[in-house]
Short mmCIF file of C-alpha atoms and ligand atoms in Angstrom, two decimals:
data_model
loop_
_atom_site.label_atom_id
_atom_site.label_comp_id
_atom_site.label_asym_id
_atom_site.label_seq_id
_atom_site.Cartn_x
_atom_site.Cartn_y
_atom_site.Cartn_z
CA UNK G 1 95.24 99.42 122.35
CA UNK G 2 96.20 103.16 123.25
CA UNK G 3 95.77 106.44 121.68
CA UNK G 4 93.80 105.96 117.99
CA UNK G 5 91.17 104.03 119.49
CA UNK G 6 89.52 106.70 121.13
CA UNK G 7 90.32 109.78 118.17
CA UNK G 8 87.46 108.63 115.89
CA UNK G 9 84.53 111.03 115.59
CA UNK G 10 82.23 111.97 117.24
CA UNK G 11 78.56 110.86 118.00
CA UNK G 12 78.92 106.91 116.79
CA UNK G 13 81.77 105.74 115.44
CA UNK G 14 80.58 103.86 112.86
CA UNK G 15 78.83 106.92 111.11
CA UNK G 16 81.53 108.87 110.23
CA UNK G 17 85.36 109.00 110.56
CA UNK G 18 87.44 112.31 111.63
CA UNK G 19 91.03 111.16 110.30
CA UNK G 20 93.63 112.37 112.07
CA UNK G 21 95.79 115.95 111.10
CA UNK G 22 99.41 116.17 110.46
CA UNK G 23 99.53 117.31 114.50
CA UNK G 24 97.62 114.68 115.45
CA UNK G 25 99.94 112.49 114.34
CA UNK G 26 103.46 114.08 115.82
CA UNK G 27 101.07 113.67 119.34
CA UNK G 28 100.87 110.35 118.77
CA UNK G 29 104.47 109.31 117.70
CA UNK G 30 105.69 111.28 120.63
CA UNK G 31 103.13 108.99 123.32
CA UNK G 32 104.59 105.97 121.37
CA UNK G 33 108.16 107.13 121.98
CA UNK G 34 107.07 107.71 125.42
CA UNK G 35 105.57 104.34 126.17
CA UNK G 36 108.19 102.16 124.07
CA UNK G 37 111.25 104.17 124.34
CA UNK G 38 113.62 100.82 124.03
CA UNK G 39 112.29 99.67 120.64
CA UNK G 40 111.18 103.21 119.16
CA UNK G 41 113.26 106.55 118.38
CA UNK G 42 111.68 109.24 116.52
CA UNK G 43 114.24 110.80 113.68
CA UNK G 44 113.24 113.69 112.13
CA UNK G 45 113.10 113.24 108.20
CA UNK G 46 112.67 116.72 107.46
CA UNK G 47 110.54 119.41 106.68
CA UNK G 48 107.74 120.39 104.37
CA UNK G 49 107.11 123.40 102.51
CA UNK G 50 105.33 125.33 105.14
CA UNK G 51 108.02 124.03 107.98
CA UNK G 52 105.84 121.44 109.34
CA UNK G 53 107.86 118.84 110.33
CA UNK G 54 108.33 115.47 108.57
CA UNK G 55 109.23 112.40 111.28
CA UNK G 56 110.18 108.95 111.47
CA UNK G 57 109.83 106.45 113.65
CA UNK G 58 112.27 103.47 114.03
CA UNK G 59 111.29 100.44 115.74
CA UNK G 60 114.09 97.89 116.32
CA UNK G 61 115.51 96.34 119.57
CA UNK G 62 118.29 98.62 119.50
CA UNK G 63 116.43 101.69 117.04
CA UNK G 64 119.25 104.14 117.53
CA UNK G 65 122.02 101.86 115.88
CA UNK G 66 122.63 100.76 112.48
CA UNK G 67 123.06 96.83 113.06
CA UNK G 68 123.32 95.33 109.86
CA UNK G 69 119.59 94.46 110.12
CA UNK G 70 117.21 94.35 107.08
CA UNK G 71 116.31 98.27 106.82
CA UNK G 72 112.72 98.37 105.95
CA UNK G 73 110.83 102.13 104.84
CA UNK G 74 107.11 102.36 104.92
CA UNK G 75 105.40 105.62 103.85
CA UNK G 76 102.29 107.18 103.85
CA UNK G 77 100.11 110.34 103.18
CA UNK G 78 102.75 111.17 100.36
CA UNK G 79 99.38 112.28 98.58
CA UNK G 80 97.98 114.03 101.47
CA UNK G 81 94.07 113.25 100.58
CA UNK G 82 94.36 109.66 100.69
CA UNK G 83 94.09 109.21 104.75
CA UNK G 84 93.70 106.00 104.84
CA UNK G 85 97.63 105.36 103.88
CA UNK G 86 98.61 107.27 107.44
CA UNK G 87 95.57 105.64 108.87
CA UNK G 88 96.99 101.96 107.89
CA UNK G 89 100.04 102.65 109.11
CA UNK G 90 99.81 104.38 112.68
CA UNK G 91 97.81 100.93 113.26
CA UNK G 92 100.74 99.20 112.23
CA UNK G 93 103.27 100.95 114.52
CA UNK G 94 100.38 100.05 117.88
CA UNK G 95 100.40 96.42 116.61
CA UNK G 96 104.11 96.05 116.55
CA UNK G 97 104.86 98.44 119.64
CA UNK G 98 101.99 96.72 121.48
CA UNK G 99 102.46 93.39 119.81
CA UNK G 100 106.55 93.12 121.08
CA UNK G 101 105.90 92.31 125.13
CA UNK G 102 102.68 90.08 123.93
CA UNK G 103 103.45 88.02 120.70
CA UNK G 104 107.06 86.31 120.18
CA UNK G 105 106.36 86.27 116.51
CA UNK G 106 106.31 90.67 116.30
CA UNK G 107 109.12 90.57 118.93
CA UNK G 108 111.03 88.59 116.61
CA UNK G 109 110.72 90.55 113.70
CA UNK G 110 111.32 93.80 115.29
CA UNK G 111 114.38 92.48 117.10
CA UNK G 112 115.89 91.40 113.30
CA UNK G 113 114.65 94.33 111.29
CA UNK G 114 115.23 98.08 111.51
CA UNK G 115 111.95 99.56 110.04
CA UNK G 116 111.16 102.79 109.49
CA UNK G 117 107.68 104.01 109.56
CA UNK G 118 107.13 107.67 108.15
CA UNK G 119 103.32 108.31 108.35
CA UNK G 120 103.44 111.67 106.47
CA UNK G 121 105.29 112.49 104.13
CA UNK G 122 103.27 115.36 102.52
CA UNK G 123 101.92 116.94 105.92
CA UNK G 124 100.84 120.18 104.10
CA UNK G 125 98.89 118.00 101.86
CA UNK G 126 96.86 116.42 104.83
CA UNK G 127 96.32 118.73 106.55
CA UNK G 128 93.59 120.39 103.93
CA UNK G 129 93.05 116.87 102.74
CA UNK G 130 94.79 117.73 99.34
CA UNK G 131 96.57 115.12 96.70
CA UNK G 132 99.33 117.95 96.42
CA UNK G 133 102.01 119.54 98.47
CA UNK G 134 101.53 123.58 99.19
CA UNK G 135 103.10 124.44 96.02
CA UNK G 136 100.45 122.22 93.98
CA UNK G 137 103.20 119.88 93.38
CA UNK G 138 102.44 116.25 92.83
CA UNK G 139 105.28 114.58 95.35
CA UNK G 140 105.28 111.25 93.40
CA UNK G 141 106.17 112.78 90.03
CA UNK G 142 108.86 115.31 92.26
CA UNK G 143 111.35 112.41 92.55
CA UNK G 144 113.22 112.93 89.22
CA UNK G 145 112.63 117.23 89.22
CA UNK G 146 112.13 117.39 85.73
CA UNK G 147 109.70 120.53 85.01
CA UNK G 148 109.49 121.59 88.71
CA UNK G 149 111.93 121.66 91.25
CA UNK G 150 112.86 119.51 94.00
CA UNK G 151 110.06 120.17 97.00
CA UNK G 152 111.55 120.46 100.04
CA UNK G 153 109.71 117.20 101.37
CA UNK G 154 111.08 115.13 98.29
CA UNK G 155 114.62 116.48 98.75
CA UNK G 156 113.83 115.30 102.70
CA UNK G 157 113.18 112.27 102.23
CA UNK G 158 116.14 111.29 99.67
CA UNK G 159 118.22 112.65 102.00
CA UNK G 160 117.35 110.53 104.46
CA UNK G 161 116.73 107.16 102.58
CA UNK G 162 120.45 107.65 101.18
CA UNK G 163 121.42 107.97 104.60
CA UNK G 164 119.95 104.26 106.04
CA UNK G 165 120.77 101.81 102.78
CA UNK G 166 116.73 100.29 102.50
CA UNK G 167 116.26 97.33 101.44
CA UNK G 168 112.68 97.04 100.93
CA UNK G 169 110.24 99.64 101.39
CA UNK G 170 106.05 99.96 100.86
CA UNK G 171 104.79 103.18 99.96
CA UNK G 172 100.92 103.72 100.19
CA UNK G 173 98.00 104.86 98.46
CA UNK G 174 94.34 105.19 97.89
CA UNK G 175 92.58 105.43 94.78
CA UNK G 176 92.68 101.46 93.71
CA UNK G 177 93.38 98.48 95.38
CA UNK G 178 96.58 96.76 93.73
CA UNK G 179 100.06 96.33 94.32
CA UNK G 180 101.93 98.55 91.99
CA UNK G 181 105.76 97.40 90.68
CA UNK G 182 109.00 99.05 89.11
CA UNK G 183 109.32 100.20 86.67
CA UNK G 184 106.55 103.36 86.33
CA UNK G 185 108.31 105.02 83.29
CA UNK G 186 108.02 102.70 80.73
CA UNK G 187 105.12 100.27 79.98
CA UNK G 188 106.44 96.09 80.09
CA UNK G 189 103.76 95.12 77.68
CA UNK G 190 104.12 97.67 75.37
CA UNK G 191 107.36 98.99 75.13
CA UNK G 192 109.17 95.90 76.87
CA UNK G 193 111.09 97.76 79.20
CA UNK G 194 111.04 96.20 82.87
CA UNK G 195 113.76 95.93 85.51
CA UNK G 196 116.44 93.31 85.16
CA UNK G 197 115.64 91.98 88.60
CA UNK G 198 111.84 91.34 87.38
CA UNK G 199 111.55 88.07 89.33
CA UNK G 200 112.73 89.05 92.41
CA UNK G 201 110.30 92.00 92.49
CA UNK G 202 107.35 89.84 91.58
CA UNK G 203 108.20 87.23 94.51
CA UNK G 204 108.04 90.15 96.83
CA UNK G 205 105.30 91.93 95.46
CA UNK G 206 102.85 87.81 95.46
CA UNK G 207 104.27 87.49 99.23
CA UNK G 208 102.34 90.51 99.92
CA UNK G 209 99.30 89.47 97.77
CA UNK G 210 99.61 86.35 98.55
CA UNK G 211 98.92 86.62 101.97
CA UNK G 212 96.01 88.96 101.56
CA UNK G 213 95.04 85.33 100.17
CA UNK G 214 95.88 83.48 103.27
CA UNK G 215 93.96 85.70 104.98
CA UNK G 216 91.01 84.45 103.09
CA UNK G 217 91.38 81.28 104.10
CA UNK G 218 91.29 82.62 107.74
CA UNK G 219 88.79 84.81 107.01
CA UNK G 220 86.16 84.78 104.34
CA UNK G 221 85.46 88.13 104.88
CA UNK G 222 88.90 89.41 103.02
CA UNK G 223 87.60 87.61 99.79
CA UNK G 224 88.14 89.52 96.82
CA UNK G 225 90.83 91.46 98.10
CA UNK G 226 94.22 92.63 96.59
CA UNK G 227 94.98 88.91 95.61
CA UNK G 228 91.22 88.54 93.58
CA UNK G 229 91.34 92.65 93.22
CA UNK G 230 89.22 93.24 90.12
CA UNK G 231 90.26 96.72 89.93
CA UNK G 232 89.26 97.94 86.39
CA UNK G 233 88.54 95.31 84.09
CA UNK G 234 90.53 97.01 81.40
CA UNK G 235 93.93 96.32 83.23
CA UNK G 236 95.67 92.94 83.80
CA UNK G 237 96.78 91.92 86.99
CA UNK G 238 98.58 89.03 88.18
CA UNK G 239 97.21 88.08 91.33
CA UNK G 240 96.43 91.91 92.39
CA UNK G 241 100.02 92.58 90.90
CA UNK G 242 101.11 94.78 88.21
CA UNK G 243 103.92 96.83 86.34
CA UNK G 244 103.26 100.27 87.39
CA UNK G 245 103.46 100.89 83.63
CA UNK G 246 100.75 98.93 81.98
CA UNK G 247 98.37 100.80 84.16
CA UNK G 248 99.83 103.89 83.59
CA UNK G 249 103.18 105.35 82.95
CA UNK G 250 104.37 108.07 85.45
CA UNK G 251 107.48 109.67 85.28
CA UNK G 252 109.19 111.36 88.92
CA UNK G 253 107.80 107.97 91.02
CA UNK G 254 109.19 107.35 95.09
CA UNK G 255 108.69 103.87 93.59
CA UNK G 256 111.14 103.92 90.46
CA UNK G 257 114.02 106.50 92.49
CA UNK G 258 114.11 104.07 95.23
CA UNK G 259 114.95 100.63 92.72
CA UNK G 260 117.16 102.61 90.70
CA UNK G 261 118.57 105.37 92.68
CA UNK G 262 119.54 103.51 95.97
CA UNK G 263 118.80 99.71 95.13
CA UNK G 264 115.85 99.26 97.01
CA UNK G 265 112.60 97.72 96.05
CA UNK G 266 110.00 99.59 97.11
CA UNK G 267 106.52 98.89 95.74
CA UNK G 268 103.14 101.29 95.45
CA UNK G 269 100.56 99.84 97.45
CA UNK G 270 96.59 100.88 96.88
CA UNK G 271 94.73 99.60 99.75
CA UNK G 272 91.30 101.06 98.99
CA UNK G 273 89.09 102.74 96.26
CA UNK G 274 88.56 105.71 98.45
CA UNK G 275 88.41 106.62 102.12
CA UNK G 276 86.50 104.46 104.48
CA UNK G 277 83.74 106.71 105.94
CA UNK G 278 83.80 104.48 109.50
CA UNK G 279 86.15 103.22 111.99
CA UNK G 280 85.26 100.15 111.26
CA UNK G 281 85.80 100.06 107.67
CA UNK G 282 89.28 101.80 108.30
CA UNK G 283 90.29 99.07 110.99
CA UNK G 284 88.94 96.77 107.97
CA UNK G 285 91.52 97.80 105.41
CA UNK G 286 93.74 97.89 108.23
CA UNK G 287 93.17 94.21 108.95
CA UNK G 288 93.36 93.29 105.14
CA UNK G 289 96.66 94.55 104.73
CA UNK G 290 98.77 93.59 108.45
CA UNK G 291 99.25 89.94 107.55
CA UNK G 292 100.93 91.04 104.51
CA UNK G 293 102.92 93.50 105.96
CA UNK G 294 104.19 91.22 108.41
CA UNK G 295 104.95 88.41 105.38
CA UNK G 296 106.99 91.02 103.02
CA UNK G 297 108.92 92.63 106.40
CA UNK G 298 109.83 88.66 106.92
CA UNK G 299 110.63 88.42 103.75
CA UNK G 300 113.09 91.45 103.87
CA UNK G 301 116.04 88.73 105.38
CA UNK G 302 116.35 86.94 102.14
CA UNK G 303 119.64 87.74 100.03
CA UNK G 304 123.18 88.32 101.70
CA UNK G 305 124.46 90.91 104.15
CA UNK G 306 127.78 91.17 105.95
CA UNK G 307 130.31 93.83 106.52
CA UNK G 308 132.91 95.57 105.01
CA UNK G 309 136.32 96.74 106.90
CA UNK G 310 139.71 96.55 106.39
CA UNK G 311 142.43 94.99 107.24
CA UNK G 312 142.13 96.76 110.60
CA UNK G 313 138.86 96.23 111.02
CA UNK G 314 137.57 99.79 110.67
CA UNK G 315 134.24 99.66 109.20
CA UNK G 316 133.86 100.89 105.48
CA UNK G 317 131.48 103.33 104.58
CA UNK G 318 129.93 104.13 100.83
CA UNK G 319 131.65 100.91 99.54
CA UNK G 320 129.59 99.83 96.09
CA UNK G 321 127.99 96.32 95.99
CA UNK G 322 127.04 94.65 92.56
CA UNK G 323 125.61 91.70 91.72
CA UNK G 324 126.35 89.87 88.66
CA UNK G 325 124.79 86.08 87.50
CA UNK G 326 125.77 83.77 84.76
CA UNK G 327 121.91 83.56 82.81
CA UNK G 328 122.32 80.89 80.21
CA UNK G 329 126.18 81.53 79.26
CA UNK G 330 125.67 85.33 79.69
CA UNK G 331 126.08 87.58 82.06
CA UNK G 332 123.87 89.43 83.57
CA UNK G 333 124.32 92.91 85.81
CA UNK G 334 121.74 92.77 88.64
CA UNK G 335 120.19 96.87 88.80
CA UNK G 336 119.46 96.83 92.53
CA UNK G 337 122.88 99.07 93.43
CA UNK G 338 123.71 99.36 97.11
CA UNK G 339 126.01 101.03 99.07
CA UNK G 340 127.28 99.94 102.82
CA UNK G 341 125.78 102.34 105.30
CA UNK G 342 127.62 104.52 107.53
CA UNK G 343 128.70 101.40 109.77
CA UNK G 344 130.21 99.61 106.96
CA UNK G 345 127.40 96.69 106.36
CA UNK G 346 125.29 96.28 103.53
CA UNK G 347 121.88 94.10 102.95
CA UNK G 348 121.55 93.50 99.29
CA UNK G 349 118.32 91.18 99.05
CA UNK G 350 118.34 88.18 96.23
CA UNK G 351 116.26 84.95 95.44
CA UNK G 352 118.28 81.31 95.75
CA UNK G 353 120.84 81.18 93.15
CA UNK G 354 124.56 81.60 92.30
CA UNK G 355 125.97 85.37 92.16
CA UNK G 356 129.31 86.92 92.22
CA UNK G 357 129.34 90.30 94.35
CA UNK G 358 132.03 92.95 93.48
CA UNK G 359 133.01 95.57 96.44
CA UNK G 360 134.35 98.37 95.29
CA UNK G 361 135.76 101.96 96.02
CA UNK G 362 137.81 104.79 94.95
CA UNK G 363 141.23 104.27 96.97
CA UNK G 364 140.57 100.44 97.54
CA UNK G 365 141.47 97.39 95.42
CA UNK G 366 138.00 95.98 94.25
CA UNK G 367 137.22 92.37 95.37
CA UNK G 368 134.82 89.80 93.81
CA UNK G 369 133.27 86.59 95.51
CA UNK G 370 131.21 83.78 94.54
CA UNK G 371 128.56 83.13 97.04
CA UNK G 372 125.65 80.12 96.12
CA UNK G 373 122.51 81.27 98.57
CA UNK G 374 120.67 77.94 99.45
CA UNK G 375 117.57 78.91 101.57
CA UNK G 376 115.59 81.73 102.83
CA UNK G 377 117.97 83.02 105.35
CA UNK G 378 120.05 85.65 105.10
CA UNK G 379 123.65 84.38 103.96
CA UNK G 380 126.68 85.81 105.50
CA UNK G 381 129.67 87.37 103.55
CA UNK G 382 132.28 89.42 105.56
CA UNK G 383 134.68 91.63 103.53
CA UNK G 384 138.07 92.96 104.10
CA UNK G 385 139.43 95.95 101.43
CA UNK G 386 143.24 96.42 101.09
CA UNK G 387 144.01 100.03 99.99
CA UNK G 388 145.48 100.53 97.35
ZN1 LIG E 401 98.26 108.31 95.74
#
């Protein structure tokens, strides 16, 4: 398509793969900006340890605005010696950016989702092809600060998912090939502990194994993949889906501070064992893993969303959404807890049922609704606070 096709290594490409550097990759998003600059804006997360600077891209129809869309995060390279996570996902943003003139399906999606594509999160880390930030710090046990403080790119990119209210979000990996769900402190099978909203997070995690699966069907090439993933015998997975815990518990996880931080489900997704050594086995894994990418983004517009103003119609910022559900005569708190963003909507994703939703904040009377969601769209429920 345009720039990564032509960046693999030397001599033949199928001998050997020279994965792009933390610079490499700023070049890139910059020529993407360049060449899509209505559905792309580059935000700048933050910055890492050594200054290098951690970005974002957005791509939306109108990527500068908060629109009430779906708000979608996808991460890589948090563990800066697994390349193929930012490899999988600068593919992603040229089959989206390239896909939206060419395919009404990507337009589409882009058009009704703000997502947020952050390559690198741990820049330092790749660019001496290193699990660890400059400090030796593990980022994914950073995210709770207990033993070593905050790293600059942690503290970076908290900052900025509290600022943009994400729904969903994927954060990648190599090392195994699963898809890894809340919680990753505490083991389901043998302590018992797992999320309230346990269901919810399995349909999203099967929609993205799942379609590894219907890719099979397309393709018998993609057998065996995360769906049939026989990753370790020792461990059970459910259809190349587990609870981060019963493989192994980790404390300071992206994965648990998103869910229980900022209410939004992000899951841990291993695409390979190791590193492909070609471009063709990298464009492989790449292949493997768009179709379900595309399914769980899709997926990311089931639940309820609306606005909150009041009585004037001034949007509401920081206003506290919670979910509550009658479960056999008792009821139960949902743990995904979301804010409205800075323009006063929220996006607070559910499966079919009936819930009641509580808005509250400080200096506002709080105000519960019923709502029954019926399908797979998104349901609408506008709010109006009266201040106390
Ligand atoms: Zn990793």
């Amino acid at each position: 398509m345009l720039i990564i096709s032509c960046s693999g290594g030397g001599g033949s490409g199928e001998s050997y793969y020279q994965y792009h550097t933390p610079e490499d990759i700023d070049i890139f998003l910059d020529e993407i900006k360049l060449n899509y600059p209505d559905i792309t804006a580059i935000e700048t997360v933050g910055y890492s340890e050594t200054g290098r600077v951690i970005k974002a891209l957005v791509i939306s129809d109108n990527p500068g605005t908060l629109e009430g869309e779906p708000a979608v995060r996808l991460t890589g390279g948090i563990h800066g010696n697994e390349m193929m996570s930012v490899e999988l996902l600068i593919r992603f943003i040229e089959y989206l950016t390239y896909g939206y003139s060419t395919s009404p399906d990507i337009k589409n999606l882009v058009d009704t989702r703000y997502i947020c594509i952050i390559p690198v999160l741990n820049p330092d880390g790749l660019a001496v092809k290193s699990r660890y930030n400059r400090n030796g710090v593990d980022l994914n046990r950073n995210f709770n600060a207990t033993g070593t403080s905050l790293q600059k790119e942690t503290e970076a990119l908290q900052n900025f998912s509290s600022s943009k209210q994400f729904c969903l979000s994927i954060t990648y990996h190599t090392g195994a090939v699963l898809v890894n769900m809340p919680f990753d402190y505490k083991s389901k099978l043998i302590d018992g502990i797992f999320p309230v909203e346990n269901n919810l997070i399995n349909s999203f995690a099967l929609t993205y194994t799942d379609a590894t699966e219907s890719n099979f069907l397309a393709n018998p090439d993609v057998y065996n993949y995360i769906y049939n993933s026989n990753y370790g015998d020792y461990i059970f997975l459910n259809k190349g889906t587990i609870n981060g815990g019963d493989w192994y518990v980790a404390l300071g996880t992206l994965q648990d501070w998103s869910y229980l931080q900022t209410g939004c489900l992000d899951l841990t997704v291993e695409v390979a064992k190791r590193n492909p050594t070609s471009e063709a086995g990298v464009q492989q894994i790449f292949m493997y893993n768009r179709g379900s990418l595309i399914e769980y983004i899709k997926k990311a517009d089931e639940g309820i969303y609306g606005r909150v103003t009041d009585s004037e119609g001034t949007p509401i910022s920081n206003v506290e959404v919670t979910v509550t559900w009658d479960d056999g005569g008792e009821t139960t708190t949902g743990d995904i807890k979301i804010k409205t963003d800075s323009n006063g909507y929220y996006n607070r994703i559910l499966l079919a049922g009936t819930y009641n939703l509580t808005f509250s904040k400080e200096g506002y009377t709080s105000q519960t609704t019923s709502k029954t969601i019926t399908t797979s769209e998104r349901s609408l429920l506008n709010i109006q606070l009266v201040p106390l």
